[in-house]
Amino acid sequence: MQRLILALPGNEPFADRLAAACGGARGRIQTRRFPDGESYVRLLDEVAGRTVDLVCTLAHPDGQLAMLLFAADCARELGAAQVNLVAPYLAYMRQDARFHPGEAVSSRTFARVLSAHFDALVTVDPHLHRHPALDAVYTIPATALHAAPLLADWIAGNVARPLIVGPDEESGQWAGAVAARIGAPCVVLRKTRHGDREVDIAPADLGRYRGHTPVLVDDIASSGHTLLAAGRLLREQGLERPECVVVHALADADAHAALCRVFTRFTSTDSVPHPSNRIGLAPLVARALAGAGHGPATE
Ligand code: R5P
């Protein structure tokens, strides 16, 4: 029997692409909100004995979690052989330390909850910074896929003479991997964060890169202020109008509009549905599902 791929609301297009890429069957799941806001979930296909992949990118985790856990538990109770979570964007990974006394380390709590309800997790470029790997917090087999090769190939095919720029030290892993793959020069800037929307990027002398097209590369665009500050610095250096490529586009409409004013193009993978999506991840995720620990393609 083919693996069964179920999409939580908003994830249907990605689930379609994933099913096509891995030869899985697209299952049906009925969801709705009761008048008081509670979640209703009903699985409409036979799951007994099957590998079930629940597709739910976690860009809005607080509103998604209950429905996701109900679906996972329901599949298990109805006899699924394995219940996997496919979350191209994995939330809460940036809250990876108690930065101030009394703060919740939400990455750990979130990992405990998901680990209790799923047999395995597949995600793309989780924000691993102070946690060295997903298994530092997840107790189920958890696969972190890397989109850097896809970002690099998109840049190589779309941008002439790129200069890869990481806006802060945390972005260095993505910027470095992209630059290495396409043999482009790479610069990583230094950022100081003062608040959710207040960031400073330290001045840097980039004059020797005139003639290159700067391409900012980061894992996440959220408020967009990190990339906007870095983009402005590049313009002040007299460099060409920059491009920007990220893995996870969490930017809302206002942030997206601001990014489009600064960058020639603001480009993202389809880990989160967004008008900037130009790089598809379904084939990458499909290959991972076929690998060890995520159930066979057919049973
Ligand atoms: C954090 O270090 C991440 O790599 C991103 O730079 C950060 O999440 C971007 O956030 P914002 O768009 O709100 O500046």
CSV table of N, CA, C and O and ligand atoms in Angstrom, one decimal, residues 94 127 167-168 170-171 174 191 193 196 199 218-227, ligand 1:
chain,number,residue,atom,x,y,z
A,94,ARG,N,14.3,29.1,17.5
A,94,ARG,CA,15.2,30.3,17.9
A,94,ARG,C,15.1,30.5,19.4
A,94,ARG,O,16.0,31.1,20.0
A,127,HIS,N,16.4,26.1,12.8
A,127,HIS,CA,17.4,27.1,13.2
A,127,HIS,C,18.3,26.5,14.3
A,127,HIS,O,18.0,26.7,15.5
A,167,PRO,N,23.7,38.2,6.7
A,167,PRO,CA,23.5,39.4,7.4
A,167,PRO,C,24.0,39.4,8.9
A,167,PRO,O,24.1,40.4,9.5
A,168,ASP,N,24.2,38.2,9.4
A,168,ASP,CA,24.7,38.0,10.8
A,168,ASP,C,25.4,36.7,11.0
A,168,ASP,O,25.4,35.9,10.1
A,170,GLU,N,24.8,34.1,12.7
A,170,GLU,CA,24.0,32.9,12.6
A,170,GLU,C,23.7,32.5,11.2
A,170,GLU,O,23.5,31.3,10.9
A,171,SER,N,23.8,33.4,10.3
A,171,SER,CA,23.5,33.1,8.9
A,171,SER,C,24.7,32.5,8.2
A,171,SER,O,24.6,32.1,7.0
A,174,TRP,N,24.6,29.1,6.3
A,174,TRP,CA,23.9,29.1,5.1
A,174,TRP,C,24.7,29.8,4.0
A,174,TRP,O,24.9,29.3,2.9
A,191,LYS,N,25.6,41.5,13.4
A,191,LYS,CA,24.3,42.2,13.8
A,191,LYS,C,24.2,42.3,15.3
A,191,LYS,O,24.7,41.4,16.0
A,193,ARG,N,21.1,42.8,17.9
A,193,ARG,CA,19.6,42.9,18.0
A,193,ARG,C,19.3,43.6,19.3
A,193,ARG,O,19.7,43.2,20.4
A,196,ASP,N,12.6,43.0,19.0
A,196,ASP,CA,12.1,42.2,17.9
A,196,ASP,C,12.3,42.9,16.5
A,196,ASP,O,12.4,42.2,15.5
A,199,VAL,N,17.3,46.2,14.9
A,199,VAL,CA,18.6,45.6,14.7
A,199,VAL,C,19.6,46.6,14.1
A,199,VAL,O,19.2,47.5,13.4
A,218,ASP,N,19.8,34.1,4.1
A,218,ASP,CA,19.6,33.8,5.5
A,218,ASP,C,18.6,32.6,5.6
A,218,ASP,O,18.0,32.3,4.6
A,219,ASP,N,18.5,32.1,6.8
A,219,ASP,CA,17.5,31.0,6.9
A,219,ASP,C,16.1,31.5,7.0
A,219,ASP,O,15.2,31.0,6.4
A,220,ILE,N,15.9,32.6,7.8
A,220,ILE,CA,14.5,33.1,8.1
A,220,ILE,C,14.4,34.6,7.8
A,220,ILE,O,15.3,35.3,8.2
A,221,ALA,N,13.3,35.0,7.2
A,221,ALA,CA,12.9,36.4,7.2
A,221,ALA,C,11.6,36.4,8.0
A,221,ALA,O,10.6,35.9,7.6
A,222,SER,N,11.6,37.1,9.1
A,222,SER,CA,10.4,37.2,9.9
A,222,SER,C,9.9,38.7,9.9
A,222,SER,O,9.1,39.0,9.0
A,223,SER,N,10.3,39.5,10.8
A,223,SER,CA,9.9,41.0,10.6
A,223,SER,C,10.6,41.6,9.4
A,223,SER,O,10.1,42.6,8.9
A,224,GLY,N,11.7,40.9,8.9
A,224,GLY,CA,12.4,41.4,7.8
A,224,GLY,C,13.5,42.5,8.1
A,224,GLY,O,14.3,42.9,7.3
A,225,HIS,N,13.5,42.9,9.4
A,225,HIS,CA,14.4,44.0,9.7
A,225,HIS,C,15.9,43.6,9.6
A,225,HIS,O,16.7,44.5,9.3
A,226,THR,N,16.2,42.4,9.9
A,226,THR,CA,17.6,42.0,9.7
A,226,THR,C,18.1,42.2,8.3
A,226,THR,O,19.1,42.8,8.0
A,227,LEU,N,17.3,41.7,7.3
A,227,LEU,CA,17.6,41.8,5.9
A,227,LEU,C,17.5,43.2,5.4
A,227,LEU,O,18.3,43.6,4.6
B,1,R5P,C1,18.1,34.7,13.4
B,1,R5P,O1,19.3,34.8,13.7
B,1,R5P,C2,17.7,34.3,12.0
B,1,R5P,O2,18.8,33.8,11.3
B,1,R5P,C3,17.1,35.5,11.3
B,1,R5P,O3,18.2,36.4,11.0
B,1,R5P,C4,16.1,36.2,12.0
B,1,R5P,O4,15.1,35.3,12.5
B,1,R5P,C5,15.4,37.2,11.2
B,1,R5P,O5,14.4,37.9,11.9
B,1,R5P,P1,13.8,39.3,11.5
B,1,R5P,O6,13.4,39.1,10.0
B,1,R5P,O7,12.7,39.5,12.4
B,1,R5P,O8,14.9,40.3,11.6
